[in-house]
Coordinates of C-alpha atoms in Angstrom, one line a residue:
M1 CA -16.8 1.2 -53.9
H2 CA -13.8 2.7 -56.5
L3 CA -14.4 1.7 -59.1
R4 CA -12.8 5.6 -61.0
R5 CA -11.9 6.3 -64.8
T6 CA -8.3 4.9 -63.8
A7 CA -10.0 2.2 -63.8
P8 CA -9.0 -1.3 -66.1
T9 CA -10.6 -1.5 -69.7
A10 CA -14.5 -2.7 -70.8
P11 CA -13.5 -7.5 -71.4
P12 CA -13.0 -7.9 -67.8
F13 CA -16.6 -6.1 -67.0
V14 CA -17.6 -7.5 -69.6
A15 CA -17.3 -11.0 -68.2
L16 CA -19.0 -10.4 -64.6
Y17 CA -21.6 -8.4 -66.2
T18 CA -22.3 -11.7 -67.9
A19 CA -21.0 -14.3 -65.1
G20 CA -22.9 -12.0 -62.4
Q21 CA -26.8 -11.6 -64.3
L22 CA -27.2 -14.9 -66.5
T23 CA -29.0 -16.6 -63.2
S24 CA -31.7 -14.1 -63.4
Y25 CA -31.5 -14.8 -67.5
L26 CA -31.6 -18.1 -67.4
L27 CA -35.0 -17.4 -64.6
P28 CA -37.4 -19.7 -66.2
T29 CA -35.5 -22.6 -67.3
V30 CA -33.9 -23.3 -63.3
V31 CA -37.5 -22.6 -62.1
A32 CA -39.2 -24.8 -63.5
R33 CA -36.4 -27.6 -64.2
L34 CA -36.5 -27.3 -59.9
G35 CA -40.1 -27.4 -59.6
D36 CA -39.9 -30.8 -62.0
A37 CA -36.9 -32.2 -60.1
F38 CA -37.9 -31.8 -56.6
A39 CA -42.0 -32.3 -57.1
L40 CA -42.3 -28.6 -56.0
S41 CA -46.2 -26.4 -56.3
P42 CA -45.0 -22.8 -58.9
A43 CA -45.1 -20.5 -56.0
R44 CA -42.1 -23.3 -54.3
A45 CA -40.5 -23.6 -57.0
G46 CA -41.0 -19.6 -57.5
A47 CA -40.0 -19.0 -53.8
L48 CA -37.3 -20.6 -54.0
G49 CA -35.3 -18.7 -58.0
S50 CA -36.7 -15.7 -55.9
G51 CA -34.7 -16.5 -52.9
L52 CA -31.4 -17.3 -55.3
L53 CA -32.1 -13.6 -56.5
L54 CA -32.2 -12.2 -53.8
C55 CA -29.1 -13.2 -52.4
S56 CA -28.7 -11.5 -55.8
A57 CA -28.9 -8.5 -54.6
G58 CA -28.2 -8.6 -50.5
A59 CA -24.6 -9.1 -52.0
G60 CA -24.9 -6.2 -53.6
V61 CA -25.7 -3.9 -51.1
L62 CA -23.2 -5.2 -49.1
L63 CA -20.9 -5.1 -51.5
A64 CA -22.0 -1.2 -52.9
S65 CA -20.1 1.2 -49.1
R66 CA -17.5 -1.5 -48.7
A67 CA -16.0 -3.4 -51.5
G68 CA -13.2 -0.9 -51.2
R69 CA -12.1 -2.1 -48.4
Y70 CA -11.0 -5.6 -50.1
G71 CA -9.9 -4.4 -54.0
P72 CA -12.0 -5.8 -57.5
R73 CA -9.3 -8.3 -58.2
R74 CA -10.6 -10.0 -54.7
T75 CA -14.1 -10.1 -54.5
A76 CA -14.5 -11.4 -58.1
R77 CA -12.9 -13.8 -57.9
A78 CA -14.8 -14.9 -54.7
G79 CA -17.9 -14.4 -55.5
L80 CA -16.9 -16.7 -59.3
L81 CA -15.6 -19.7 -56.9
L82 CA -18.3 -18.9 -54.5
A83 CA -21.4 -18.9 -57.5
L84 CA -18.8 -21.6 -58.9
A85 CA -19.1 -23.7 -55.9
G86 CA -23.0 -23.1 -54.8
Y87 CA -24.0 -24.1 -58.1
G88 CA -22.0 -27.1 -58.1
T89 CA -23.1 -28.6 -55.7
A90 CA -26.9 -27.7 -56.7
A91 CA -25.9 -29.3 -59.8
L92 CA -24.8 -32.8 -58.0
A93 CA -27.9 -32.1 -55.2
D94 CA -30.3 -35.2 -54.5
T95 CA -33.0 -33.3 -52.2
V96 CA -34.2 -29.7 -52.6
E97 CA -32.8 -28.5 -49.5
Y98 CA -28.8 -29.1 -51.6
A99 CA -30.4 -27.9 -54.7
G100 CA -31.4 -24.9 -52.7
L101 CA -28.5 -24.3 -50.7
G102 CA -26.3 -24.3 -53.5
A103 CA -28.3 -22.4 -55.3
L104 CA -29.0 -19.3 -52.5
A105 CA -24.4 -19.4 -52.5
G106 CA -24.4 -18.8 -56.3
G107 CA -27.4 -16.7 -56.6
L108 CA -24.5 -14.5 -53.7
G109 CA -21.5 -15.0 -56.0
S110 CA -22.7 -14.1 -58.9
G111 CA -24.7 -10.6 -57.6
T112 CA -21.3 -10.0 -56.1
A113 CA -20.2 -10.4 -59.6
A114 CA -22.3 -8.6 -61.0
A115 CA -21.4 -5.9 -58.8
I116 CA -18.6 -5.5 -59.2
A117 CA -19.5 -5.4 -63.1
S118 CA -21.3 -2.2 -62.4
A119 CA -18.7 -0.1 -60.7
G120 CA -16.2 -1.0 -62.9
I121 CA -19.1 0.3 -66.1
A122 CA -19.8 3.0 -64.4
G123 CA -15.8 4.4 -64.5
Q124 CA -15.2 2.6 -67.6
R125 CA -15.5 6.1 -70.0
D126 CA -17.5 5.2 -72.3
P127 CA -20.1 3.5 -70.5
H128 CA -22.7 3.2 -72.6
R129 CA -20.1 0.8 -76.0
T130 CA -19.3 -1.3 -71.9
C131 CA -22.4 -1.5 -71.1
T132 CA -24.2 -2.7 -74.7
L133 CA -21.2 -4.9 -74.8
G134 CA -21.7 -6.2 -71.6
L135 CA -26.2 -6.8 -72.1
L136 CA -25.0 -7.6 -76.2
S137 CA -22.5 -10.6 -75.1
L138 CA -25.1 -11.8 -71.9
S139 CA -28.2 -12.0 -74.7
A140 CA -26.5 -14.5 -77.1
L141 CA -25.1 -17.0 -74.1
A142 CA -28.1 -17.8 -72.7
A143 CA -30.1 -18.3 -76.2
A144 CA -27.4 -20.4 -76.7
A145 CA -27.7 -22.0 -73.2
Y146 CA -31.6 -22.3 -74.0
L147 CA -30.7 -24.6 -76.6
T148 CA -28.9 -26.4 -75.4
V149 CA -30.3 -27.1 -72.1
P150 CA -33.0 -29.2 -73.1
R151 CA -31.2 -31.4 -75.3
L152 CA -28.8 -32.1 -72.8
G153 CA -31.2 -33.7 -70.9
P154 CA -34.1 -33.6 -68.3
G155 CA -33.9 -32.4 -64.4
H156 CA -31.9 -29.3 -63.2
T157 CA -28.3 -30.7 -64.0
P158 CA -27.7 -28.9 -66.9
V159 CA -29.2 -25.5 -66.1
F160 CA -26.9 -25.3 -62.6
A161 CA -24.0 -27.1 -64.6
V162 CA -24.6 -24.1 -67.7
L163 CA -24.3 -21.7 -64.6
A164 CA -21.4 -23.1 -62.8
L165 CA -19.8 -23.5 -65.9
T166 CA -20.0 -20.0 -66.7
A167 CA -18.0 -18.6 -63.8
A168 CA -15.3 -20.9 -64.7
L169 CA -14.0 -19.5 -67.7
V170 CA -15.2 -16.1 -66.7
L171 CA -12.6 -16.2 -63.4
P172 CA -9.4 -16.2 -65.1
A173 CA -10.7 -12.5 -66.0
T174 CA -10.3 -11.5 -62.8
A175 CA -6.2 -11.4 -64.0
R176 CA -6.5 -8.1 -65.6
L177 CA -8.4 -6.4 -62.6
T178 CA -6.3 -4.6 -59.9
D179 CA -6.6 -4.9 -55.4
A180 CA -5.7 -0.9 -55.6
P181 CA -7.1 0.7 -52.0
G182 CA -9.6 3.3 -52.5
P183 CA -10.0 6.2 -49.6
D184 CA -12.7 3.7 -47.6
S185 CA -10.1 1.5 -47.8
A186 CA -9.3 2.4 -43.9
P187 CA -11.7 1.3 -41.3
G188 CA -13.5 4.1 -40.3
A189 CA -12.2 6.8 -42.8
T190 CA -15.2 9.1 -43.4
D191 CA -15.4 9.9 -47.6
P192 CA -14.1 13.2 -49.3
D193 CA -16.5 12.7 -51.9
P194 CA -20.4 12.7 -50.6
L195 CA -22.9 10.2 -52.2
P196 CA -24.4 12.5 -54.7
Y197 CA -27.7 13.5 -56.3
R198 CA -29.5 11.8 -53.2
H199 CA -33.6 12.8 -54.7
S200 CA -32.6 11.5 -57.5
G201 CA -31.0 8.7 -57.4
P202 CA -33.6 7.1 -54.1
V203 CA -35.8 7.8 -56.9
L204 CA -34.5 5.6 -59.6
A205 CA -33.8 3.1 -56.9
G206 CA -37.2 1.8 -56.1
A207 CA -38.6 2.4 -58.8
M208 CA -36.5 0.2 -60.5
V209 CA -37.7 -3.0 -57.6
F210 CA -40.5 -2.4 -59.8
W211 CA -39.7 -2.2 -63.2
A212 CA -37.2 -5.2 -62.4
M213 CA -40.2 -6.7 -60.0
A214 CA -43.3 -6.4 -63.0
Q215 CA -40.2 -8.3 -66.2
N216 CA -38.8 -11.0 -63.9
A217 CA -42.5 -11.8 -62.3
L218 CA -43.7 -12.7 -66.2
W219 CA -40.7 -13.6 -67.8
G220 CA -40.2 -16.7 -64.1
V221 CA -44.3 -18.4 -65.5
S222 CA -42.9 -18.0 -69.5
A223 CA -42.4 -21.3 -69.7
R224 CA -45.4 -22.2 -67.8
I225 CA -47.6 -20.1 -70.1
G226 CA -46.0 -21.9 -72.9
A227 CA -46.9 -25.1 -72.1
E228 CA -49.8 -24.6 -70.3
Q229 CA -51.8 -21.8 -72.0
A230 CA -50.2 -21.7 -75.6
G231 CA -49.8 -25.6 -76.0
L232 CA -45.7 -26.5 -77.1
D233 CA -43.2 -28.2 -75.5
E234 CA -39.6 -27.7 -73.5
V235 CA -37.9 -27.7 -77.3
A236 CA -40.3 -25.3 -79.1
I237 CA -40.6 -22.7 -75.3
G238 CA -36.2 -23.4 -75.5
V239 CA -36.6 -22.0 -79.0
V240 CA -39.1 -18.7 -78.6
F241 CA -37.2 -18.1 -76.1
A242 CA -33.4 -18.8 -78.0
V243 CA -35.3 -16.1 -80.5
A244 CA -36.6 -13.9 -78.3
L245 CA -32.8 -13.0 -76.8
G246 CA -31.8 -13.0 -80.4
A247 CA -34.4 -10.6 -80.9
G248 CA -32.8 -8.9 -77.7
L249 CA -29.7 -8.4 -78.7
L250 CA -31.6 -6.3 -81.9
G251 CA -33.0 -4.0 -78.7
V252 CA -29.3 -3.2 -77.4
A253 CA -27.1 -2.4 -81.1
A254 CA -30.7 0.0 -81.4
A255 CA -29.8 1.4 -77.9
G256 CA -26.6 1.2 -78.9
A257 CA -27.0 3.2 -82.9
L258 CA -29.2 5.6 -80.8
G259 CA -27.2 6.5 -78.3
A260 CA -27.8 10.2 -76.4
R261 CA -29.9 11.6 -79.5
P262 CA -32.6 11.3 -78.4
G263 CA -31.9 11.6 -74.5
R264 CA -32.9 8.9 -71.9
A265 CA -35.9 10.2 -71.1
L266 CA -38.2 9.6 -74.5
P267 CA -36.4 6.0 -74.4
I268 CA -37.5 4.8 -71.4
G269 CA -40.4 5.7 -71.4
V270 CA -41.7 5.2 -74.9
G271 CA -39.7 1.0 -74.0
T272 CA -41.2 0.4 -71.0
A273 CA -44.6 1.7 -72.6
L274 CA -44.3 -0.5 -75.6
I275 CA -43.0 -3.1 -72.8
A276 CA -46.1 -2.9 -70.9
C277 CA -48.5 -3.7 -73.6
C278 CA -46.1 -7.0 -74.9
I279 CA -46.4 -9.0 -71.3
A280 CA -50.3 -7.9 -71.2
L281 CA -49.8 -9.7 -74.7
A282 CA -47.4 -12.4 -74.0
A283 CA -49.4 -13.3 -70.2
R284 CA -52.9 -14.3 -72.4
A285 CA -51.3 -16.2 -75.1
E286 CA -53.0 -18.9 -76.2
G287 CA -51.8 -20.4 -79.1
P288 CA -48.2 -20.2 -80.8
V289 CA -48.0 -17.1 -82.7
A290 CA -49.6 -15.0 -79.7
F291 CA -47.0 -16.3 -77.1
A292 CA -44.3 -15.8 -79.7
V293 CA -44.5 -12.4 -80.2
G294 CA -44.9 -11.1 -76.9
E295 CA -41.8 -12.9 -75.7
I296 CA -40.1 -11.8 -79.0
G297 CA -41.1 -8.1 -78.4
W298 CA -40.9 -7.6 -75.1
N299 CA -37.2 -9.6 -75.2
A300 CA -36.3 -6.9 -77.3
C301 CA -37.9 -3.5 -75.4
Y302 CA -36.6 -5.6 -73.0
P303 CA -32.7 -4.9 -72.8
F304 CA -33.2 -1.6 -74.8
V305 CA -34.5 0.8 -71.7
L306 CA -31.9 -1.5 -69.0
A307 CA -29.0 0.2 -71.7
Y308 CA -30.8 3.5 -71.3
L309 CA -31.5 2.5 -67.0
T310 CA -28.2 1.4 -66.6
G311 CA -26.7 4.5 -68.3
L312 CA -28.4 6.7 -66.3
A313 CA -27.6 4.7 -63.1
A314 CA -23.6 5.5 -63.7
A315 CA -24.8 9.5 -64.6
L316 CA -26.0 9.9 -61.1
D317 CA -21.7 8.7 -59.8
D318 CA -18.4 8.9 -61.4
R319 CA -17.6 6.1 -58.7
G320 CA -20.3 3.7 -59.7
R321 CA -21.3 3.6 -56.7
W322 CA -25.3 4.7 -56.8
A323 CA -24.5 2.1 -60.7
V324 CA -23.6 -0.6 -57.4
L325 CA -26.9 0.4 -55.5
V326 CA -29.5 0.9 -58.2
G327 CA -28.5 -2.1 -59.7
A328 CA -28.8 -4.1 -55.8
A329 CA -32.6 -2.5 -56.1
S330 CA -32.6 -4.2 -59.5
S331 CA -31.7 -8.0 -58.1
L332 CA -34.0 -7.2 -56.0
G333 CA -37.5 -7.2 -57.8
I334 CA -36.1 -9.5 -60.2
A335 CA -35.8 -11.7 -57.2
C336 CA -39.3 -10.9 -56.2
G337 CA -40.0 -11.5 -60.2
P338 CA -40.7 -15.6 -59.4
L339 CA -42.2 -15.3 -56.6
T340 CA -45.4 -12.1 -57.3
G341 CA -45.5 -13.4 -61.1
G342 CA -46.5 -16.9 -58.9
L343 CA -49.1 -15.7 -56.8
L344 CA -50.7 -14.0 -59.4
V345 CA -51.0 -16.6 -61.6
E346 CA -52.3 -18.9 -58.7
R347 CA -55.3 -16.2 -57.6
A348 CA -56.6 -14.9 -61.6
G349 CA -54.3 -16.7 -63.4
F350 CA -51.7 -14.9 -66.8
P351 CA -54.1 -12.7 -68.5
T352 CA -54.9 -11.0 -64.8
M353 CA -51.4 -10.8 -64.1
G354 CA -50.9 -9.3 -67.4
L355 CA -53.1 -6.8 -66.8
V356 CA -51.7 -5.7 -63.1
L357 CA -47.9 -6.3 -64.8
G358 CA -48.7 -3.8 -67.7
A359 CA -50.5 -1.4 -65.5
L360 CA -47.3 -0.8 -63.3
L361 CA -45.3 -0.7 -65.4
L362 CA -47.2 2.1 -67.2
L363 CA -47.7 4.1 -63.5
L364 CA -43.6 3.8 -63.2
V365 CA -42.9 5.5 -65.9
V366 CA -43.4 9.0 -64.6
P367 CA -41.1 9.0 -61.8
L368 CA -38.5 7.6 -64.5
M369 CA -38.9 10.2 -67.1
A370 CA -37.9 12.4 -64.0
V371 CA -35.6 11.1 -62.8
A372 CA -33.9 11.0 -66.3
L373 CA -35.2 14.7 -67.3
R374 CA -33.9 15.8 -63.7
V375 CA -29.8 14.4 -64.5
G376 CA -30.2 15.1 -67.7
G377 CA -32.4 14.4 -69.7
R378 CA -30.2 15.0 -74.1
A379 CA -26.8 14.5 -72.1
E380 CA -24.1 12.2 -73.4
F381 CA -25.5 8.4 -72.7
G382 CA -24.3 6.7 -69.8
M383 CA -21.8 8.1 -67.4
A384 CA -21.4 12.3 -67.5
L385 CA -17.5 12.7 -68.5
R386 CA -15.7 15.3 -67.3
V387 CA -13.7 17.6 -70.4
R388 CA -10.5 17.9 -69.2
A389 CA -8.5 20.4 -72.2
A390 CA -5.2 18.0 -71.7
D391 CA -8.4 15.2 -73.3
L392 CA -8.5 17.8 -76.7
P393 CA -5.6 17.0 -79.2
G394 CA -3.6 19.6 -79.6
A395 CA -4.1 21.0 -76.2
P396 CA -2.7 22.1 -72.8
H397 CA -2.3 19.8 -69.7
A398 CA -5.4 21.6 -67.5
A399 CA -6.2 19.8 -64.0
P400 CA -9.6 18.1 -63.5
T401 CA -12.2 19.4 -61.9
A402 CA -13.5 19.1 -59.0
P403 CA -16.6 17.1 -58.8
T404 CA -19.1 19.5 -56.6
P405 CA -20.8 17.5 -54.0
H406 CA -24.9 17.0 -54.1
G407 CA -26.3 17.0 -50.2
P408 CA -29.2 17.2 -49.2
D409 CA -30.6 20.1 -50.4
T410 CA -28.6 21.2 -52.6
P411 CA -30.4 21.0 -56.1
E412 CA -29.4 18.4 -58.9
A413 CA -28.2 20.3 -61.3
P414 CA -26.6 18.3 -64.6
D415 CA -23.4 18.8 -64.5
A416 CA -21.8 21.8 -66.4
N417 CA -19.0 20.0 -67.2
V418 CA -21.0 17.3 -68.8
S419 CA -20.7 15.9 -72.7
V420 CA -24.1 16.6 -75.1
T421 CA -22.3 14.0 -77.9
R422 CA -20.9 10.7 -78.1

């Protein structure tokens, strides 16, 4: 996928990111309402949610190397139209088969939009700012949905209608994208710019599978914890989720304010450890206060760390290929989350599930921090900017520095042209 810094400005990618990732943010309601509407067991409802997100992850993997043949605008429009048709079908379905097929098709469309957004964010001159705007938009919309959906009536229709409507509203934003062909647009063309960081990239992608799985394992059963263990009704749970997502806005704002000053490794490591503690607390909650504290604390830390992880993935490749692949790995983990959470709850209960997920996150701190330090530590958050003389006020024009490919045995030293200030 070729969306370098000549790519369109941030707003279209912020909109695409919001539409592409909204499904995962609304997953507890999607899973709970599918289970209630069609009398599904928690494991079956979780499996359907996992299938939806697995389609989203599959779209990202496929588009990481092929989207350049079709162009960002055409691909984004196709994804949004598929999401609109799929979620619209699921909203109107009166059988679990049609609802499931519609949800899977919608997941494929959402994943397509998210993949284009990830590559576009990596191609911006300031991916940190673009990523922050995307997370702010996503958290605000999800919070509004959690306040609105419970008041639209029971059943699965309202939540899928929100997803379909979001895809429809974002569709006009694709007019600002372009379909300029990239080097991989011709069949059989060889890539002149090999994928860099061939060691750190796979480590980051592999760790993100389990990091995202742990997050969504809790998120997928959070509504059940609130109802069955904390004694809350759906309206109260929706309020807790809305406040929690509002706290997520503060987390994103904190990531934006801190920027590169603390580096990437420290926010990722400390933030992931705090997430582990919040997950354990939420899973053990036996009353409204403990449940709210755990969920709100977790949702405040999650987007904060995610912002730095997104920037780390973008820093691996200025063409957005690692950003798309890491995003697909995250979607794969998210897809496994509901099923993992459902199985752990059924076999071990909520508190044990929280301990298992918390321990997994603490183990992941080591590889995530190692990659952050290897790629540059205190380098500028987000994509490494290649500074040219022409970019400086009053400086003469200079040719851009050619990127140095990283072969399998090439040391992964940070780029000498990386700026260390925001």
